[in-house]
Amino acid sequence: EDKVVQSPLSLVVHEGDTVTLNCSYEVTNFRSLLWYKQEKKAPTFLFMLTSSGIEKKSGRLSSILDKKELFSILNITATQTGDSAIYLCASPGAGSYQLTFGKGTKLSVIP
Amino acid sequence: DVKVTQSSRYLVKRTGEKVFLECVQDMDHENMFWYRQDPGLGLRLIYFSYDVKMKEKGDIPEGYSVSREKKERFSLILESASTNQTSMYLCASSQWSGTNEKLFFGSGTQLSVL
């Protein structure tokens, strides 16, 4: 059975802190790992990672994949209150159409 | 801009009622999905469809059915709603290309069954 595990499940930081969110996976025929941000509504796409060691970056957010150790991290530098959200990671498993999601990390950034 | 629209943001129903949740996408995507999201359990796949009139069970299909009569529309049906189906329901779609599994999500329907 495919498995995606995120840690920590929740995190509270102060504005300006740097955070690292973790995602480990056990997925048959691994192809990619995706990160989403979910505020009050629809999860929105952040990154898709397919290759080890290549960092993807968007502003203060960055992510990297380690296919040998089967994990990915999402870094957020200089956090802002607007970064407060649930961060989801997911990977398509043995079935071509399905994403297996982790339970998410709830990040709270306090002023 | 890509859009997945769910018909209701909030819904309150009574136990035993038949409930329809509607989802429409305007991206001509082949694949559509219904997830439910519960605190501590994350997103769990209920059903998905990879073509018109095609459907596949996800991880938790019990108590649900789906309908896909047109490519852009995917409906989730609760035949007889129960309190344990109180949840946030998220619809999503994707264009399966073999290399890009990016999902586009609707805004969700918070369903309360009393």
mmCIF file of C-alpha atoms in Angstrom:
data_model
loop_
_atom_site.group_PDB
_atom_site.id
_atom_site.type_symbol
_atom_site.label_atom_id
_atom_site.label_comp_id
_atom_site.label_asym_id
_atom_site.label_seq_id
_atom_site.Cartn_x
_atom_site.Cartn_y
_atom_site.Cartn_z
ATOM 1 C CA GLU A 1 0.000 0.000 0.000
ATOM 2 C CA ASP A 2 1.339 3.424 -0.945
ATOM 3 C CA LYS A 3 2.130 5.691 1.953
ATOM 4 C CA VAL A 4 2.939 9.375 2.352
ATOM 5 C CA VAL A 5 3.829 10.625 5.832
ATOM 6 C CA GLN A 6 4.225 14.250 6.798
ATOM 7 C CA SER A 7 5.844 15.709 9.859
ATOM 8 C CA PRO A 8 5.271 17.563 12.005
ATOM 9 C CA LEU A 9 1.481 17.506 11.930
ATOM 10 C CA SER A 10 1.357 21.018 13.307
ATOM 11 C CA LEU A 11 3.807 23.803 13.892
ATOM 12 C CA VAL A 12 3.621 27.259 15.431
ATOM 13 C CA VAL A 13 6.323 29.787 14.596
ATOM 14 C CA HIS A 14 6.860 33.539 14.831
ATOM 15 C CA GLU A 15 6.991 35.819 11.841
ATOM 16 C CA GLY A 16 10.466 35.885 10.366
ATOM 17 C CA ASP A 17 11.320 32.320 11.361
ATOM 18 C CA THR A 18 12.438 29.715 8.849
ATOM 19 C CA VAL A 19 10.528 26.439 8.806
ATOM 20 C CA THR A 20 11.151 23.031 7.290
ATOM 21 C CA LEU A 21 8.295 20.670 6.568
ATOM 22 C CA ASN A 22 8.985 17.010 5.936
ATOM 23 C CA CYS A 23 7.393 14.445 3.679
ATOM 24 C CA SER A 24 8.484 10.811 3.413
ATOM 25 C CA TYR A 25 6.996 8.372 0.972
ATOM 26 C CA GLU A 26 6.740 4.704 0.106
ATOM 27 C CA VAL A 27 5.193 4.602 -3.314
ATOM 28 C CA THR A 28 5.208 1.889 -5.955
ATOM 29 C CA ASN A 29 6.718 3.026 -9.257
ATOM 30 C CA PHE A 30 7.474 6.498 -7.943
ATOM 31 C CA ARG A 31 7.140 9.233 -10.547
ATOM 32 C CA SER A 32 6.741 12.526 -8.721
ATOM 33 C CA LEU A 33 6.007 14.279 -5.464
ATOM 34 C CA LEU A 34 3.746 17.292 -5.237
ATOM 35 C CA TRP A 35 3.311 20.006 -2.618
ATOM 36 C CA TYR A 36 0.102 21.957 -2.114
ATOM 37 C CA LYS A 37 -0.869 24.846 0.158
ATOM 38 C CA GLN A 38 -4.375 24.896 1.583
ATOM 39 C CA GLU A 39 -5.714 27.996 3.223
ATOM 40 C CA LYS A 40 -9.423 28.176 3.890
ATOM 41 C CA LYS A 41 -10.450 26.880 0.524
ATOM 42 C CA ALA A 42 -9.017 24.871 -2.334
ATOM 43 C CA PRO A 43 -5.505 23.443 -2.092
ATOM 44 C CA THR A 44 -3.290 25.314 -4.503
ATOM 45 C CA PHE A 45 -0.330 23.787 -6.271
ATOM 46 C CA LEU A 46 3.160 24.762 -5.133
ATOM 47 C CA PHE A 47 5.720 22.360 -6.604
ATOM 48 C CA MET A 48 6.114 19.099 -8.445
ATOM 49 C CA LEU A 49 9.415 17.281 -7.962
ATOM 50 C CA THR A 50 10.635 14.437 -10.087
ATOM 51 C CA SER A 51 14.423 14.495 -9.834
ATOM 52 C CA SER A 52 16.661 14.125 -6.796
ATOM 53 C CA GLY A 53 18.724 17.035 -5.626
ATOM 54 C CA ILE A 54 17.218 19.698 -7.864
ATOM 55 C CA GLU A 55 15.752 22.498 -5.807
ATOM 56 C CA LYS A 56 12.549 24.122 -6.916
ATOM 57 C CA LYS A 57 12.066 27.677 -5.722
ATOM 58 C CA SER A 58 9.276 30.201 -5.671
ATOM 59 C CA GLY A 59 9.941 33.338 -3.697
ATOM 60 C CA ARG A 60 10.509 32.382 -0.064
ATOM 61 C CA LEU A 61 9.435 28.788 -0.647
ATOM 62 C CA SER A 62 11.725 26.046 -1.866
ATOM 63 C CA SER A 63 11.563 22.287 -2.050
ATOM 64 C CA ILE A 64 13.888 19.422 -2.773
ATOM 65 C CA LEU A 65 13.549 15.690 -3.292
ATOM 66 C CA ASP A 66 15.797 12.851 -2.157
ATOM 67 C CA LYS A 67 14.889 9.703 -4.084
ATOM 68 C CA LYS A 68 17.478 7.607 -2.325
ATOM 69 C CA GLU A 69 16.163 8.343 1.168
ATOM 70 C CA LEU A 70 12.556 8.695 -0.076
ATOM 71 C CA PHE A 71 11.708 12.098 1.291
ATOM 72 C CA SER A 72 11.134 15.689 0.381
ATOM 73 C CA ILE A 73 11.339 18.917 2.362
ATOM 74 C CA LEU A 74 9.550 22.198 1.929
ATOM 75 C CA ASN A 75 11.363 25.237 3.283
ATOM 76 C CA ILE A 76 9.810 28.585 3.991
ATOM 77 C CA THR A 77 12.146 31.429 4.900
ATOM 78 C CA ALA A 78 11.194 34.708 6.609
ATOM 79 C CA THR A 79 7.710 33.399 7.351
ATOM 80 C CA GLN A 80 4.733 35.742 7.251
ATOM 81 C CA THR A 81 1.247 35.404 8.726
ATOM 82 C CA GLY A 82 -0.003 34.757 5.195
ATOM 83 C CA ASP A 83 1.983 31.517 5.179
ATOM 84 C CA SER A 84 -0.389 30.099 7.794
ATOM 85 C CA ALA A 85 -2.030 27.141 6.082
ATOM 86 C CA ILE A 86 -2.092 23.394 5.818
ATOM 87 C CA TYR A 87 0.697 22.117 3.603
ATOM 88 C CA LEU A 88 -0.002 18.867 1.817
ATOM 89 C CA CYS A 89 2.337 16.561 0.027
ATOM 90 C CA ALA A 90 1.205 13.849 -2.338
ATOM 91 C CA SER A 91 2.489 11.304 -4.800
ATOM 92 C CA PRO A 92 0.831 9.326 -7.575
ATOM 93 C CA GLY A 93 0.968 5.699 -6.623
ATOM 94 C CA ALA A 94 0.598 2.414 -8.412
ATOM 95 C CA GLY A 95 -2.698 3.542 -9.922
ATOM 96 C CA SER A 96 -2.060 6.053 -12.662
ATOM 97 C CA TYR A 97 -4.799 8.474 -11.763
ATOM 98 C CA GLN A 98 -4.611 8.690 -8.021
ATOM 99 C CA LEU A 99 -2.609 10.869 -5.699
ATOM 100 C CA THR A 100 -1.872 9.523 -2.247
ATOM 101 C CA PHE A 101 -1.846 12.432 0.196
ATOM 102 C CA GLY A 102 -0.122 12.849 3.515
ATOM 103 C CA LYS A 103 -2.189 14.108 6.443
ATOM 104 C CA GLY A 104 -0.777 17.566 6.087
ATOM 105 C CA THR A 105 1.222 19.934 8.272
ATOM 106 C CA LYS A 106 -0.748 22.765 9.810
ATOM 107 C CA LEU A 107 1.522 25.796 9.996
ATOM 108 C CA SER A 108 0.548 28.755 12.148
ATOM 109 C CA VAL A 109 2.652 31.909 11.901
ATOM 110 C CA ILE A 110 2.064 34.356 14.728
ATOM 111 C CA PRO A 111 3.054 38.027 14.630
ATOM 112 C CA ASP B 1 -7.664 30.791 -15.487
ATOM 113 C CA VAL B 2 -8.428 27.186 -14.717
ATOM 114 C CA LYS B 3 -11.523 26.626 -12.697
ATOM 115 C CA VAL B 4 -13.131 23.819 -10.729
ATOM 116 C CA THR B 5 -16.469 24.891 -9.317
ATOM 117 C CA GLN B 6 -18.375 23.140 -6.570
ATOM 118 C CA SER B 7 -22.029 24.050 -6.406
ATOM 119 C CA SER B 8 -22.292 24.649 -2.663
ATOM 120 C CA ARG B 9 -19.850 26.008 -0.127
ATOM 121 C CA TYR B 10 -21.880 24.896 2.878
ATOM 122 C CA LEU B 11 -24.652 22.317 3.084
ATOM 123 C CA VAL B 12 -26.740 21.065 6.005
ATOM 124 C CA LYS B 13 -28.761 17.890 5.561
ATOM 125 C CA ARG B 14 -30.654 15.479 7.742
ATOM 126 C CA THR B 15 -29.840 11.824 8.326
ATOM 127 C CA GLY B 16 -31.358 9.649 5.614
ATOM 128 C CA GLU B 17 -31.592 12.391 2.992
ATOM 129 C CA LYS B 18 -30.214 11.884 -0.487
ATOM 130 C CA VAL B 19 -27.478 14.427 -1.129
ATOM 131 C CA PHE B 20 -25.991 15.571 -4.419
ATOM 132 C CA LEU B 21 -22.669 17.388 -4.584
ATOM 133 C CA GLU B 22 -21.911 18.866 -7.974
ATOM 134 C CA CYS B 23 -18.571 19.709 -9.516
ATOM 135 C CA VAL B 24 -17.851 21.353 -12.851
ATOM 136 C CA GLN B 25 -14.470 21.991 -14.488
ATOM 137 C CA ASP B 26 -13.787 24.178 -17.491
ATOM 138 C CA MET B 27 -10.381 22.799 -18.468
ATOM 139 C CA ASP B 28 -11.471 19.858 -20.627
ATOM 140 C CA HIS B 29 -9.720 17.492 -18.224
ATOM 141 C CA GLU B 30 -10.212 13.762 -18.566
ATOM 142 C CA ASN B 31 -9.798 12.952 -14.881
ATOM 143 C CA MET B 32 -12.009 14.045 -12.033
ATOM 144 C CA PHE B 33 -11.865 13.118 -8.378
ATOM 145 C CA TRP B 34 -13.853 13.361 -5.168
ATOM 146 C CA TYR B 35 -11.984 13.531 -1.872
ATOM 147 C CA ARG B 36 -13.147 14.028 1.663
ATOM 148 C CA GLN B 37 -10.980 15.824 4.189
ATOM 149 C CA ASP B 38 -11.222 15.257 7.915
ATOM 150 C CA PRO B 39 -9.017 16.607 10.719
ATOM 151 C CA GLY B 40 -6.252 14.166 11.520
ATOM 152 C CA LEU B 41 -7.060 11.958 8.539
ATOM 153 C CA GLY B 42 -6.055 14.170 5.634
ATOM 154 C CA LEU B 43 -7.500 13.808 2.144
ATOM 155 C CA ARG B 44 -9.012 10.468 1.297
ATOM 156 C CA LEU B 45 -10.136 9.504 -2.190
ATOM 157 C CA ILE B 46 -13.763 8.474 -2.516
ATOM 158 C CA TYR B 47 -14.194 7.966 -6.265
ATOM 159 C CA PHE B 48 -12.556 9.086 -9.447
ATOM 160 C CA SER B 49 -13.388 9.081 -13.126
ATOM 161 C CA TYR B 50 -11.015 9.029 -16.091
ATOM 162 C CA ASP B 51 -13.629 9.417 -18.784
ATOM 163 C CA VAL B 52 -17.295 10.091 -19.336
ATOM 164 C CA LYS B 53 -19.430 7.344 -17.800
ATOM 165 C CA MET B 54 -16.321 5.705 -16.319
ATOM 166 C CA LYS B 55 -15.780 5.530 -12.582
ATOM 167 C CA GLU B 56 -13.399 3.836 -10.210
ATOM 168 C CA LYS B 57 -13.608 3.353 -6.461
ATOM 169 C CA GLY B 58 -11.075 5.111 -4.344
ATOM 170 C CA ASP B 59 -10.098 4.262 -0.795
ATOM 171 C CA ILE B 60 -13.434 4.945 0.933
ATOM 172 C CA PRO B 61 -16.334 4.480 -1.526
ATOM 173 C CA GLU B 62 -18.812 2.975 0.941
ATOM 174 C CA GLY B 63 -21.969 5.026 1.259
ATOM 175 C CA TYR B 64 -21.235 7.043 -1.884
ATOM 176 C CA SER B 65 -21.870 6.813 -5.603
ATOM 177 C CA VAL B 66 -20.883 9.058 -8.501
ATOM 178 C CA SER B 67 -22.125 10.092 -11.905
ATOM 179 C CA ARG B 68 -20.246 11.449 -14.897
ATOM 180 C CA GLU B 69 -22.604 11.977 -17.791
ATOM 181 C CA LYS B 70 -20.623 14.839 -19.321
ATOM 182 C CA LYS B 71 -16.894 15.409 -19.400
ATOM 183 C CA GLU B 72 -17.028 18.641 -17.433
ATOM 184 C CA ARG B 73 -19.325 17.473 -14.639
ATOM 185 C CA PHE B 74 -18.751 14.946 -11.857
ATOM 186 C CA SER B 75 -21.382 14.424 -9.195
ATOM 187 C CA LEU B 76 -21.029 12.779 -5.814
ATOM 188 C CA ILE B 77 -24.161 11.196 -4.384
ATOM 189 C CA LEU B 78 -24.848 10.231 -0.811
ATOM 190 C CA GLU B 79 -27.759 7.827 -1.152
ATOM 191 C CA SER B 80 -28.766 8.063 2.498
ATOM 192 C CA ALA B 81 -26.724 10.594 4.414
ATOM 193 C CA SER B 82 -25.360 9.617 7.801
ATOM 194 C CA THR B 83 -23.715 11.690 10.522
ATOM 195 C CA ASN B 84 -20.325 10.090 9.852
ATOM 196 C CA GLN B 85 -20.433 11.647 6.394
ATOM 197 C CA THR B 86 -20.150 15.113 7.911
ATOM 198 C CA SER B 87 -16.961 16.350 6.306
ATOM 199 C CA MET B 88 -15.297 18.721 3.853
ATOM 200 C CA TYR B 89 -15.685 17.393 0.311
ATOM 201 C CA LEU B 90 -13.183 18.441 -2.326
ATOM 202 C CA CYS B 91 -13.518 17.912 -6.044
ATOM 203 C CA ALA B 92 -10.453 17.965 -8.293
ATOM 204 C CA SER B 93 -9.562 17.462 -11.916
ATOM 205 C CA SER B 94 -6.406 16.716 -13.862
ATOM 206 C CA GLN B 95 -5.147 16.300 -17.390
ATOM 207 C CA TRP B 96 -3.379 12.969 -17.314
ATOM 208 C CA SER B 97 -0.282 13.168 -19.462
ATOM 209 C CA GLY B 98 1.925 10.516 -17.928
ATOM 210 C CA THR B 99 4.319 13.093 -16.550
ATOM 211 C CA ASN B 100 2.135 15.670 -14.921
ATOM 212 C CA GLU B 101 -0.215 14.627 -12.179
ATOM 213 C CA LYS B 102 -1.065 18.122 -11.041
ATOM 214 C CA LEU B 103 -4.554 18.361 -9.589
ATOM 215 C CA PHE B 104 -6.750 21.435 -9.673
ATOM 216 C CA PHE B 105 -9.122 21.652 -6.747
ATOM 217 C CA GLY B 106 -12.510 23.226 -6.173
ATOM 218 C CA SER B 107 -13.156 25.347 -3.097
ATOM 219 C CA GLY B 108 -14.789 22.526 -1.202
ATOM 220 C CA THR B 109 -18.237 21.806 0.223
ATOM 221 C CA GLN B 110 -18.555 21.620 3.999
ATOM 222 C CA LEU B 111 -21.355 19.132 4.554
ATOM 223 C CA SER B 112 -23.022 18.745 7.925
ATOM 224 C CA VAL B 113 -25.402 15.825 8.437
ATOM 225 C CA LEU B 114 -27.631 16.241 11.464
#
